[in-house]
Amino acid sequence: VLNSCTPPRLIDLLPGDQTDRCYGVAIDIGTTSNVVYLVDLVRGKVLDRASAYSGQISAGEDVISRIIFSQKRGGLSRLQQMVLKTLNGLLEELASRNQIPLRQISKAVVAGNTTMVQLFLAIDPRTIREMPFVPTIGQPLPITAEEIGLNINPQATVDCLPVVGAYVGADITAGVVASDMYDTDALTLFIDVGTNGEIVLGNRDWLITCACSAGPAFEGSGVRHGMRATAGAIEELWIDHRTFEPTYQTIGQLPARGICGSGMIGLLAEMFVTGILDKAGKIQRNLPTPRVRVGDHGGEYVVAWANQSGIGTDIVINEVDVENLLRTKGAIYAGFSVLVQSVGLELADVEQVFIAGAFGQYINVEKAIQIGLLPDMPWDRFHYLGNTSALGA
């Protein structure tokens, strides 16, 4: 295997001609979700993907909580084992589904925010939250799968992409590469709507970046019936302004099991436009519909009744959910607004906007603008790229 950082080395000896059976994996270690893509290295083709919530969530939903957890006795090792357990489960799922021996996976490239990369490598992340807020390592050296504990070919090379800073990680390095914004003359705004909300502005001549603590609401965490963009997730939704009855579309056309990021954007926008939500994010309880009611967490709106859902209970959104979603979208909007202003520009100067994140198959730009998640500009400037962390890896 030829690596730009190291001389060629022998990874394995296999019987017969197995040239066409060489596989690799691109791994996105997110704060909330982990995603693994199986890649045919001969044809350069993505064969399959698998995702799961991070096993580290039990140690905290944000990076600061996990850094604090890592300082406990044995905490760093436990956090590493948590993420490895999640990743190895996804690797086994992909190998089984595609009938590929794990030993034939001979390469792994890893991207993620700075804290997640350091926890994956069991590198103490304490300096990330202490002045002057610098990562312990910027460009991790290649290691073997055996050394780190990934259940693929033991001698497979595992490369972690370089990080930019304490709060702008390898996921953004991957995103800048995947979007090609580093190689364009157009003034470009790159927005990664994840738990950490990382944003990049610039073009081929210059790049400036920032991060904001957005929270995991649009990734399905912190919302009662939120979920990842998997089968059964509501990905788009409309509400009749007269009857307040919803019409929705789910991934895979299956009974609704929850609401993914793109569905939450549509739901918030529709609830606001139809008057179910006021500007403060409060649900109006005097509307003539049984779908608006009072629950354990204040007012709530029933998106799907129990007999229509795929989980046997009503799927709802309540005022606490709305508050978490508004906090996330507010952090993102503040982040890119301040970033643009910091270089003496205005949002109107931005020529194209790349949106990354685990929303689903697409994002409704009109509705994202309506709720204040994205800047108000012509729709043709927006391009949804999906999971650019994994794409760049």
mmCIF file of C-alpha atoms in Angstrom:
data_model
loop_
_atom_site.group_PDB
_atom_site.id
_atom_site.type_symbol
_atom_site.label_atom_id
_atom_site.label_comp_id
_atom_site.label_asym_id
_atom_site.label_seq_id
_atom_site.Cartn_x
_atom_site.Cartn_y
_atom_site.Cartn_z
ATOM 1 C CA VAL A 1 0.000 0.000 0.000
ATOM 2 C CA LEU A 2 1.412 3.380 -1.032
ATOM 3 C CA ASN A 3 0.906 6.229 1.399
ATOM 4 C CA SER A 4 2.137 9.763 0.794
ATOM 5 C CA CYS A 5 3.436 9.964 4.367
ATOM 6 C CA THR A 6 5.163 6.597 4.560
ATOM 7 C CA PRO A 7 7.039 4.229 2.247
ATOM 8 C CA PRO A 8 5.114 1.300 0.688
ATOM 9 C CA ARG A 9 4.588 -1.638 3.017
ATOM 10 C CA LEU A 10 3.058 -5.092 2.804
ATOM 11 C CA ILE A 11 -0.309 -5.397 4.520
ATOM 12 C CA ASP A 12 -1.366 -8.960 3.700
ATOM 13 C CA LEU A 13 -0.826 -11.993 1.482
ATOM 14 C CA LEU A 14 -3.956 -13.518 -0.037
ATOM 15 C CA PRO A 15 -4.312 -16.674 -2.188
ATOM 16 C CA GLY A 16 -5.136 -16.320 -5.872
ATOM 17 C CA ASP A 17 -5.887 -13.133 -7.770
ATOM 18 C CA GLN A 18 -7.940 -10.919 -5.457
ATOM 19 C CA THR A 19 -7.033 -7.626 -7.108
ATOM 20 C CA ASP A 20 -10.681 -6.678 -7.534
ATOM 21 C CA ARG A 21 -11.480 -7.287 -3.865
ATOM 22 C CA CYS A 22 -9.738 -4.441 -2.108
ATOM 23 C CA TYR A 23 -11.833 -2.378 0.267
ATOM 24 C CA GLY A 24 -11.505 0.612 2.527
ATOM 25 C CA VAL A 25 -13.697 2.546 4.925
ATOM 26 C CA ALA A 26 -14.308 6.265 5.415
ATOM 27 C CA ILE A 27 -15.264 6.994 9.013
ATOM 28 C CA ASP A 28 -16.992 10.074 10.399
ATOM 29 C CA ILE A 29 -16.767 10.222 14.189
ATOM 30 C CA GLY A 30 -19.382 12.771 15.135
ATOM 31 C CA THR A 31 -20.261 13.974 18.605
ATOM 32 C CA THR A 32 -23.772 12.564 18.245
ATOM 33 C CA SER A 33 -23.570 10.038 15.391
ATOM 34 C CA ASN A 34 -20.911 7.792 13.882
ATOM 35 C CA VAL A 35 -21.027 6.926 10.173
ATOM 36 C CA VAL A 36 -18.968 4.395 8.214
ATOM 37 C CA TYR A 37 -18.846 4.190 4.410
ATOM 38 C CA LEU A 38 -17.607 1.012 2.712
ATOM 39 C CA VAL A 39 -15.556 1.851 -0.387
ATOM 40 C CA ASP A 40 -14.377 -0.298 -3.303
ATOM 41 C CA LEU A 41 -10.774 0.937 -3.586
ATOM 42 C CA VAL A 42 -10.291 -0.553 -7.060
ATOM 43 C CA ARG A 43 -13.271 1.203 -8.635
ATOM 44 C CA GLY A 44 -13.407 4.191 -6.297
ATOM 45 C CA LYS A 45 -17.061 3.488 -5.556
ATOM 46 C CA VAL A 46 -19.026 3.761 -2.306
ATOM 47 C CA LEU A 47 -20.733 0.401 -1.800
ATOM 48 C CA ASP A 48 -22.697 0.931 1.386
ATOM 49 C CA ARG A 49 -23.004 2.963 4.578
ATOM 50 C CA ALA A 50 -24.028 2.346 8.173
ATOM 51 C CA SER A 51 -24.604 4.734 11.052
ATOM 52 C CA ALA A 52 -25.420 4.691 14.754
ATOM 53 C CA TYR A 53 -25.599 7.045 17.679
ATOM 54 C CA SER A 54 -22.233 7.483 19.374
ATOM 55 C CA GLY A 55 -21.611 5.151 22.284
ATOM 56 C CA GLN A 56 -20.040 8.119 24.067
ATOM 57 C CA ILE A 57 -23.374 9.907 24.552
ATOM 58 C CA SER A 58 -23.671 8.223 27.954
ATOM 59 C CA ALA A 59 -20.618 10.268 28.994
ATOM 60 C CA GLY A 60 -22.151 13.565 27.830
ATOM 61 C CA GLU A 61 -23.897 15.033 24.791
ATOM 62 C CA ASP A 62 -21.241 17.665 24.035
ATOM 63 C CA VAL A 63 -17.462 17.687 23.708
ATOM 64 C CA ILE A 64 -16.848 19.633 26.917
ATOM 65 C CA SER A 65 -18.732 17.030 28.971
ATOM 66 C CA ARG A 66 -16.632 14.289 27.406
ATOM 67 C CA ILE A 67 -13.377 16.125 27.985
ATOM 68 C CA ILE A 68 -14.337 16.426 31.655
ATOM 69 C CA PHE A 69 -15.251 12.717 31.709
ATOM 70 C CA SER A 70 -11.864 11.850 30.184
ATOM 71 C CA GLN A 71 -10.113 13.338 33.223
ATOM 72 C CA LYS A 72 -11.684 10.776 35.563
ATOM 73 C CA ARG A 73 -9.716 7.673 36.494
ATOM 74 C CA GLY A 74 -9.793 5.433 33.420
ATOM 75 C CA GLY A 75 -12.106 7.886 31.655
ATOM 76 C CA LEU A 76 -9.978 8.361 28.533
ATOM 77 C CA SER A 77 -9.669 4.624 27.942
ATOM 78 C CA ARG A 78 -13.390 4.120 28.490
ATOM 79 C CA LEU A 79 -14.274 6.831 25.972
ATOM 80 C CA GLN A 80 -11.977 5.250 23.392
ATOM 81 C CA GLN A 81 -13.559 1.840 23.955
ATOM 82 C CA MET A 82 -17.039 3.356 23.618
ATOM 83 C CA VAL A 83 -16.330 4.762 20.166
ATOM 84 C CA LEU A 84 -14.480 1.619 19.059
ATOM 85 C CA LYS A 85 -17.438 -0.529 20.099
ATOM 86 C CA THR A 86 -19.751 1.622 17.975
ATOM 87 C CA LEU A 87 -17.416 1.646 14.970
ATOM 88 C CA ASN A 88 -16.660 -2.084 15.118
ATOM 89 C CA GLY A 89 -20.385 -2.797 15.263
ATOM 90 C CA LEU A 90 -20.886 -0.729 12.113
ATOM 91 C CA LEU A 91 -17.948 -2.459 10.402
ATOM 92 C CA GLU A 92 -19.403 -5.877 11.173
ATOM 93 C CA GLU A 93 -22.793 -4.743 9.883
ATOM 94 C CA LEU A 94 -21.301 -3.564 6.578
ATOM 95 C CA ALA A 95 -19.132 -6.663 6.141
ATOM 96 C CA SER A 96 -22.055 -8.990 6.805
ATOM 97 C CA ARG A 97 -24.467 -7.111 4.569
ATOM 98 C CA ASN A 98 -22.002 -7.046 1.660
ATOM 99 C CA GLN A 99 -20.521 -10.513 2.282
ATOM 100 C CA ILE A 100 -17.001 -9.147 2.622
ATOM 101 C CA PRO A 101 -14.445 -10.567 5.072
ATOM 102 C CA LEU A 102 -13.313 -7.861 7.495
ATOM 103 C CA ARG A 103 -9.739 -8.872 6.696
ATOM 104 C CA GLN A 104 -10.169 -7.564 3.140
ATOM 105 C CA ILE A 105 -10.703 -4.023 4.432
ATOM 106 C CA SER A 106 -7.169 -2.717 4.134
ATOM 107 C CA LYS A 107 -7.537 1.032 4.625
ATOM 108 C CA ALA A 108 -9.407 3.408 6.939
ATOM 109 C CA VAL A 109 -9.577 7.198 6.829
ATOM 110 C CA VAL A 110 -11.043 8.965 9.849
ATOM 111 C CA ALA A 111 -12.555 12.442 10.166
ATOM 112 C CA GLY A 112 -14.261 14.098 13.099
ATOM 113 C CA ASN A 113 -14.076 17.136 15.306
ATOM 114 C CA THR A 114 -10.862 17.672 17.240
ATOM 115 C CA THR A 115 -12.115 16.210 20.508
ATOM 116 C CA MET A 116 -13.553 13.117 18.838
ATOM 117 C CA VAL A 117 -10.316 12.443 16.951
ATOM 118 C CA GLN A 118 -8.232 12.730 20.113
ATOM 119 C CA LEU A 119 -10.600 10.487 22.074
ATOM 120 C CA PHE A 120 -10.491 7.933 19.240
ATOM 121 C CA LEU A 121 -6.689 7.926 19.531
ATOM 122 C CA ALA A 122 -6.798 8.010 23.367
ATOM 123 C CA ILE A 123 -4.905 11.315 23.368
ATOM 124 C CA ASP A 124 -5.615 13.491 26.412
ATOM 125 C CA PRO A 125 -7.924 16.309 25.200
ATOM 126 C CA ARG A 126 -7.699 18.523 28.294
ATOM 127 C CA THR A 127 -5.834 21.339 26.478
ATOM 128 C CA ILE A 128 -8.838 21.827 24.199
ATOM 129 C CA ARG A 129 -10.824 23.415 27.046
ATOM 130 C CA GLU A 130 -7.909 25.189 28.756
ATOM 131 C CA MET A 131 -6.196 28.417 27.741
ATOM 132 C CA PRO A 132 -4.907 28.953 25.081
ATOM 133 C CA PHE A 133 -7.304 26.289 23.702
ATOM 134 C CA VAL A 134 -5.018 24.265 21.442
ATOM 135 C CA PRO A 135 -5.240 20.595 20.465
ATOM 136 C CA THR A 136 -2.591 18.165 21.656
ATOM 137 C CA ILE A 137 -1.923 17.090 18.080
ATOM 138 C CA GLY A 138 -2.687 18.652 14.697
ATOM 139 C CA GLN A 139 -1.726 15.964 12.195
ATOM 140 C CA PRO A 140 -1.902 12.448 13.676
ATOM 141 C CA LEU A 141 0.565 9.992 12.188
ATOM 142 C CA PRO A 142 -0.738 6.858 10.428
ATOM 143 C CA ILE A 143 -1.252 3.853 12.684
ATOM 144 C CA THR A 144 -2.394 0.278 12.107
ATOM 145 C CA ALA A 145 -5.861 -1.059 12.805
ATOM 146 C CA GLU A 146 -4.349 -3.505 15.274
ATOM 147 C CA GLU A 147 -2.756 -0.666 17.255
ATOM 148 C CA ILE A 148 -5.988 1.293 17.557
ATOM 149 C CA GLY A 149 -8.413 -1.633 17.889
ATOM 150 C CA LEU A 150 -10.432 -1.449 14.654
ATOM 151 C CA ASN A 151 -11.659 -4.886 13.597
ATOM 152 C CA ILE A 152 -10.435 -4.819 10.002
ATOM 153 C CA ASN A 153 -7.168 -6.164 8.568
ATOM 154 C CA PRO A 154 -4.771 -5.870 11.539
ATOM 155 C CA GLN A 155 -2.089 -4.252 9.363
ATOM 156 C CA ALA A 156 -4.477 -1.878 7.589
ATOM 157 C CA THR A 157 -3.370 1.750 7.671
ATOM 158 C CA VAL A 158 -5.608 4.096 9.660
ATOM 159 C CA ASP A 159 -5.193 7.760 8.685
ATOM 160 C CA CYS A 160 -6.798 10.555 10.699
ATOM 161 C CA LEU A 161 -7.223 13.779 8.736
ATOM 162 C CA PRO A 162 -5.545 16.916 10.156
ATOM 163 C CA VAL A 163 -7.441 19.248 12.470
ATOM 164 C CA VAL A 164 -7.495 23.046 12.185
ATOM 165 C CA GLY A 165 -7.779 24.007 15.838
ATOM 166 C CA ALA A 166 -9.339 23.092 19.155
ATOM 167 C CA TYR A 167 -12.913 23.534 17.932
ATOM 168 C CA VAL A 168 -12.490 23.212 14.170
ATOM 169 C CA GLY A 169 -11.573 19.651 13.414
ATOM 170 C CA ALA A 170 -10.802 17.115 10.734
ATOM 171 C CA ASP A 171 -14.480 17.038 9.771
ATOM 172 C CA ILE A 172 -14.106 20.583 8.468
ATOM 173 C CA THR A 173 -10.812 19.756 6.751
ATOM 174 C CA ALA A 174 -12.726 16.980 4.989
ATOM 175 C CA GLY A 175 -15.631 19.307 4.216
ATOM 176 C CA VAL A 176 -13.432 21.967 2.624
ATOM 177 C CA VAL A 177 -11.816 19.294 0.445
ATOM 178 C CA ALA A 178 -15.118 17.619 -0.462
ATOM 179 C CA SER A 179 -16.798 20.911 -1.394
ATOM 180 C CA ASP A 180 -13.820 22.206 -3.430
ATOM 181 C CA MET A 181 -14.317 25.637 -1.849
ATOM 182 C CA TYR A 182 -10.540 25.894 -1.506
ATOM 183 C CA ASP A 183 -10.286 25.860 -5.307
ATOM 184 C CA THR A 184 -12.904 28.421 -6.379
ATOM 185 C CA ASP A 185 -12.886 32.175 -6.959
ATOM 186 C CA ALA A 186 -16.459 32.530 -5.659
ATOM 187 C CA LEU A 187 -16.890 33.796 -2.109
ATOM 188 C CA THR A 188 -18.227 30.689 -0.402
ATOM 189 C CA LEU A 189 -19.884 30.057 2.947
ATOM 190 C CA PHE A 190 -19.637 26.471 4.221
ATOM 191 C CA ILE A 191 -21.987 25.593 7.100
ATOM 192 C CA ASP A 192 -21.725 22.258 8.893
ATOM 193 C CA VAL A 193 -24.895 21.989 10.976
ATOM 194 C CA GLY A 194 -23.688 19.532 13.590
ATOM 195 C CA THR A 195 -23.439 19.487 17.358
ATOM 196 C CA ASN A 196 -20.490 21.899 17.220
ATOM 197 C CA GLY A 197 -21.673 24.059 14.316
ATOM 198 C CA GLU A 198 -18.457 24.683 12.376
ATOM 199 C CA ILE A 199 -18.465 27.336 9.639
ATOM 200 C CA VAL A 200 -15.943 28.342 6.947
ATOM 201 C CA LEU A 201 -15.889 31.468 4.748
ATOM 202 C CA GLY A 202 -13.572 32.181 1.819
ATOM 203 C CA ASN A 203 -12.279 30.968 -1.533
ATOM 204 C CA ARG A 204 -8.993 29.875 -3.150
ATOM 205 C CA ASP A 205 -7.197 32.970 -1.812
ATOM 206 C CA TRP A 206 -8.186 32.824 1.839
ATOM 207 C CA LEU A 207 -10.242 30.858 4.351
ATOM 208 C CA ILE A 208 -11.482 31.844 7.803
ATOM 209 C CA THR A 209 -13.399 29.595 10.163
ATOM 210 C CA CYS A 210 -15.245 29.517 13.469
ATOM 211 C CA ALA A 211 -17.270 27.143 15.620
ATOM 212 C CA CYS A 212 -20.370 27.605 17.752
ATOM 213 C CA SER A 213 -21.903 25.259 20.305
ATOM 214 C CA ALA A 214 -25.071 24.458 18.393
ATOM 215 C CA GLY A 215 -26.217 21.272 20.096
ATOM 216 C CA PRO A 216 -27.452 17.985 18.603
ATOM 217 C CA ALA A 217 -31.137 18.829 18.063
ATOM 218 C CA PHE A 218 -31.111 18.542 14.253
ATOM 219 C CA GLU A 219 -29.300 15.203 14.577
ATOM 220 C CA GLY A 220 -32.196 13.796 16.572
ATOM 221 C CA SER A 221 -30.855 14.160 20.105
ATOM 222 C CA GLY A 222 -32.608 16.401 22.615
ATOM 223 C CA VAL A 223 -35.888 16.134 20.712
ATOM 224 C CA ARG A 224 -38.434 13.668 22.090
ATOM 225 C CA HIS A 225 -39.165 11.950 18.798
ATOM 226 C CA GLY A 226 -36.059 13.038 16.942
ATOM 227 C CA MET A 227 -34.051 10.413 15.091
ATOM 228 C CA ARG A 228 -31.296 10.005 12.537
ATOM 229 C CA ALA A 229 -32.138 10.044 8.834
ATOM 230 C CA THR A 230 -32.914 6.327 8.631
ATOM 231 C CA ALA A 231 -35.898 4.250 7.492
ATOM 232 C CA GLY A 232 -39.175 5.534 8.890
ATOM 233 C CA ALA A 233 -37.932 9.045 9.657
ATOM 234 C CA ILE A 234 -40.225 11.902 8.640
ATOM 235 C CA GLU A 235 -38.097 13.902 6.187
ATOM 236 C CA GLU A 236 -40.618 16.420 4.845
ATOM 237 C CA LEU A 237 -43.904 17.725 6.183
ATOM 238 C CA TRP A 238 -46.759 20.077 5.308
ATOM 239 C CA ILE A 239 -49.609 21.365 7.531
ATOM 240 C CA ASP A 240 -53.003 22.484 6.206
ATOM 241 C CA HIS A 241 -53.556 26.066 7.394
ATOM 242 C CA ARG A 242 -57.319 25.512 7.801
ATOM 243 C CA THR A 243 -57.520 22.098 9.481
ATOM 244 C CA PHE A 244 -53.987 21.963 10.973
ATOM 245 C CA GLU A 245 -53.747 18.381 9.671
ATOM 246 C CA PRO A 246 -50.229 17.277 8.645
ATOM 247 C CA THR A 247 -49.127 15.463 5.523
ATOM 248 C CA TYR A 248 -45.662 13.967 5.628
ATOM 249 C CA GLN A 249 -43.160 11.884 3.747
ATOM 250 C CA THR A 250 -40.940 9.270 5.403
ATOM 251 C CA ILE A 251 -37.661 7.704 4.346
ATOM 252 C CA GLY A 252 -38.437 4.391 2.671
ATOM 253 C CA GLN A 253 -42.177 5.215 2.612
ATOM 254 C CA LEU A 254 -42.549 3.352 5.927
ATOM 255 C CA PRO A 255 -44.805 4.191 8.909
ATOM 256 C CA ALA A 256 -43.336 7.128 10.803
ATOM 257 C CA ARG A 257 -40.906 6.266 13.599
ATOM 258 C CA GLY A 258 -39.678 9.774 14.355
ATOM 259 C CA ILE A 259 -38.481 13.004 12.767
ATOM 260 C CA CYS A 260 -35.034 13.590 11.224
ATOM 261 C CA GLY A 261 -33.297 16.931 10.674
ATOM 262 C CA SER A 262 -34.936 17.888 7.381
ATOM 263 C CA GLY A 263 -38.325 16.952 8.830
ATOM 264 C CA MET A 264 -37.742 19.152 11.877
ATOM 265 C CA ILE A 265 -36.938 22.122 9.644
ATOM 266 C CA GLY A 266 -40.154 21.581 7.704
ATOM 267 C CA LEU A 267 -42.192 21.037 10.864
ATOM 268 C CA LEU A 268 -40.949 24.222 12.553
ATOM 269 C CA ALA A 269 -41.594 26.286 9.424
ATOM 270 C CA GLU A 270 -45.081 24.873 8.882
ATOM 271 C CA MET A 271 -46.071 25.304 12.536
ATOM 272 C CA PHE A 272 -44.953 28.935 12.424
ATOM 273 C CA VAL A 273 -46.613 29.767 9.097
ATOM 274 C CA THR A 274 -49.930 28.173 10.124
ATOM 275 C CA GLY A 275 -49.952 29.937 13.506
ATOM 276 C CA ILE A 276 -49.464 26.848 15.674
ATOM 277 C CA LEU A 277 -46.214 28.401 16.922
ATOM 278 C CA ASP A 278 -45.768 32.038 17.884
ATOM 279 C CA LYS A 279 -42.522 33.989 17.498
ATOM 280 C CA ALA A 280 -41.411 32.956 20.981
ATOM 281 C CA GLY A 281 -41.693 29.277 20.072
ATOM 282 C CA LYS A 282 -44.815 28.704 22.170
ATOM 283 C CA ILE A 283 -47.591 26.429 20.932
ATOM 284 C CA GLN A 284 -50.966 28.166 20.716
ATOM 285 C CA ARG A 285 -53.391 26.054 22.710
ATOM 286 C CA ASN A 286 -56.676 27.640 21.631
ATOM 287 C CA LEU A 287 -56.696 26.228 18.099
ATOM 288 C CA PRO A 288 -59.685 24.121 16.914
ATOM 289 C CA THR A 289 -57.794 20.843 16.485
ATOM 290 C CA PRO A 290 -57.197 17.776 18.675
ATOM 291 C CA ARG A 291 -53.596 17.731 17.481
ATOM 292 C CA VAL A 292 -52.725 20.603 19.813
ATOM 293 C CA ARG A 293 -52.794 19.544 23.443
ATOM 294 C CA VAL A 294 -50.984 19.873 26.758
ATOM 295 C CA GLY A 295 -48.474 17.164 27.630
ATOM 296 C CA ASP A 296 -45.871 16.532 30.317
ATOM 297 C CA HIS A 297 -43.622 19.224 28.832
ATOM 298 C CA GLY A 298 -46.177 21.920 28.081
ATOM 299 C CA GLY A 299 -47.974 22.401 24.801
ATOM 300 C CA GLU A 300 -47.407 19.806 22.094
ATOM 301 C CA TYR A 301 -48.481 19.092 18.525
ATOM 302 C CA VAL A 302 -49.295 15.538 17.407
ATOM 303 C CA VAL A 303 -47.542 14.806 14.123
ATOM 304 C CA ALA A 304 -48.712 11.182 13.863
ATOM 305 C CA TRP A 305 -51.283 9.308 15.926
ATOM 306 C CA ALA A 306 -50.268 6.027 17.541
ATOM 307 C CA ASN A 307 -52.345 3.909 15.130
ATOM 308 C CA GLN A 308 -50.534 5.492 12.167
ATOM 309 C CA SER A 309 -46.992 5.500 13.533
ATOM 310 C CA GLY A 310 -44.441 2.728 13.384
ATOM 311 C CA ILE A 311 -43.692 2.859 17.114
ATOM 312 C CA GLY A 312 -47.162 2.331 18.581
ATOM 313 C CA THR A 313 -47.302 5.732 20.298
ATOM 314 C CA ASP A 314 -48.156 9.269 19.222
ATOM 315 C CA ILE A 315 -45.273 11.119 17.572
ATOM 316 C CA VAL A 316 -45.259 14.672 18.912
ATOM 317 C CA ILE A 317 -43.182 17.818 19.120
ATOM 318 C CA ASN A 318 -43.417 19.799 22.346
ATOM 319 C CA GLU A 319 -42.285 23.216 23.535
ATOM 320 C CA VAL A 320 -39.065 21.835 25.044
ATOM 321 C CA ASP A 321 -38.208 20.293 21.652
ATOM 322 C CA VAL A 322 -38.927 23.606 19.938
ATOM 323 C CA GLU A 323 -36.722 25.445 22.434
ATOM 324 C CA ASN A 324 -33.805 23.091 21.715
ATOM 325 C CA LEU A 325 -34.261 23.457 17.959
ATOM 326 C CA LEU A 326 -34.439 27.257 18.186
ATOM 327 C CA ARG A 327 -31.284 27.321 20.299
ATOM 328 C CA THR A 328 -29.451 25.243 17.692
ATOM 329 C CA LYS A 329 -30.574 27.298 14.704
ATOM 330 C CA GLY A 330 -29.851 30.529 16.593
ATOM 331 C CA ALA A 331 -26.276 29.442 17.303
ATOM 332 C CA ILE A 332 -25.706 28.571 13.639
ATOM 333 C CA TYR A 333 -27.148 31.872 12.402
ATOM 334 C CA ALA A 334 -25.106 33.872 14.900
ATOM 335 C CA GLY A 335 -21.980 31.951 13.904
ATOM 336 C CA PHE A 336 -22.043 32.678 10.182
ATOM 337 C CA SER A 337 -23.315 36.240 10.709
ATOM 338 C CA VAL A 338 -20.427 37.128 13.031
ATOM 339 C CA LEU A 339 -17.913 35.355 10.777
ATOM 340 C CA VAL A 340 -18.969 37.352 7.705
ATOM 341 C CA GLN A 341 -18.999 40.638 9.638
ATOM 342 C CA SER A 342 -15.556 39.941 11.113
ATOM 343 C CA VAL A 343 -13.948 40.338 7.678
ATOM 344 C CA GLY A 344 -15.904 43.481 6.778
ATOM 345 C CA LEU A 345 -18.376 41.752 4.465
ATOM 346 C CA GLU A 346 -22.139 41.299 4.372
ATOM 347 C CA LEU A 347 -24.186 38.164 3.778
ATOM 348 C CA ALA A 348 -25.267 39.653 0.436
ATOM 349 C CA ASP A 349 -21.624 39.389 -0.702
ATOM 350 C CA VAL A 350 -21.651 35.586 -0.388
ATOM 351 C CA GLU A 351 -21.900 33.987 -3.822
ATOM 352 C CA GLN A 352 -22.614 30.401 -2.810
ATOM 353 C CA VAL A 353 -23.509 28.519 0.363
ATOM 354 C CA PHE A 354 -22.612 24.877 0.969
ATOM 355 C CA ILE A 355 -24.652 23.121 3.654
ATOM 356 C CA ALA A 356 -23.408 19.966 5.346
ATOM 357 C CA GLY A 357 -24.991 17.847 8.031
ATOM 358 C CA ALA A 358 -27.003 14.738 8.773
ATOM 359 C CA PHE A 359 -30.399 16.206 7.827
ATOM 360 C CA GLY A 360 -31.468 13.461 5.457
ATOM 361 C CA GLN A 361 -31.514 13.160 1.699
ATOM 362 C CA TYR A 362 -32.100 16.876 1.145
ATOM 363 C CA ILE A 363 -32.952 20.141 2.879
ATOM 364 C CA ASN A 364 -35.820 22.497 2.025
ATOM 365 C CA VAL A 365 -33.955 25.787 1.650
ATOM 366 C CA GLU A 366 -37.113 27.917 1.676
ATOM 367 C CA LYS A 367 -38.199 26.510 5.026
ATOM 368 C CA ALA A 368 -34.680 26.691 6.472
ATOM 369 C CA ILE A 369 -34.672 30.407 5.629
ATOM 370 C CA GLN A 370 -38.150 30.829 7.129
ATOM 371 C CA ILE A 371 -37.048 29.528 10.537
ATOM 372 C CA GLY A 372 -33.802 31.529 10.485
ATOM 373 C CA LEU A 373 -31.400 28.620 10.081
ATOM 374 C CA LEU A 374 -29.991 29.916 6.781
ATOM 375 C CA PRO A 375 -29.416 33.485 5.509
ATOM 376 C CA ASP A 376 -32.127 35.092 3.390
ATOM 377 C CA MET A 377 -30.674 35.104 -0.119
ATOM 378 C CA PRO A 378 -31.580 33.659 -3.543
ATOM 379 C CA TRP A 379 -32.208 29.918 -3.298
ATOM 380 C CA ASP A 380 -29.957 29.069 -6.227
ATOM 381 C CA ARG A 381 -26.923 30.016 -4.125
ATOM 382 C CA PHE A 382 -27.539 27.096 -1.754
ATOM 383 C CA HIS A 383 -26.134 23.604 -2.286
ATOM 384 C CA TYR A 384 -26.786 20.729 0.134
ATOM 385 C CA LEU A 385 -23.793 18.368 0.195
ATOM 386 C CA GLY A 386 -24.809 15.896 2.912
ATOM 387 C CA ASN A 387 -22.184 14.344 5.174
ATOM 388 C CA THR A 388 -19.037 16.075 3.894
ATOM 389 C CA SER A 389 -16.959 14.749 6.788
ATOM 390 C CA ALA A 390 -17.318 11.200 5.488
ATOM 391 C CA LEU A 391 -17.289 12.370 1.857
ATOM 392 C CA GLY A 392 -13.945 14.112 2.343
ATOM 393 C CA ALA A 393 -12.523 11.098 4.160
#
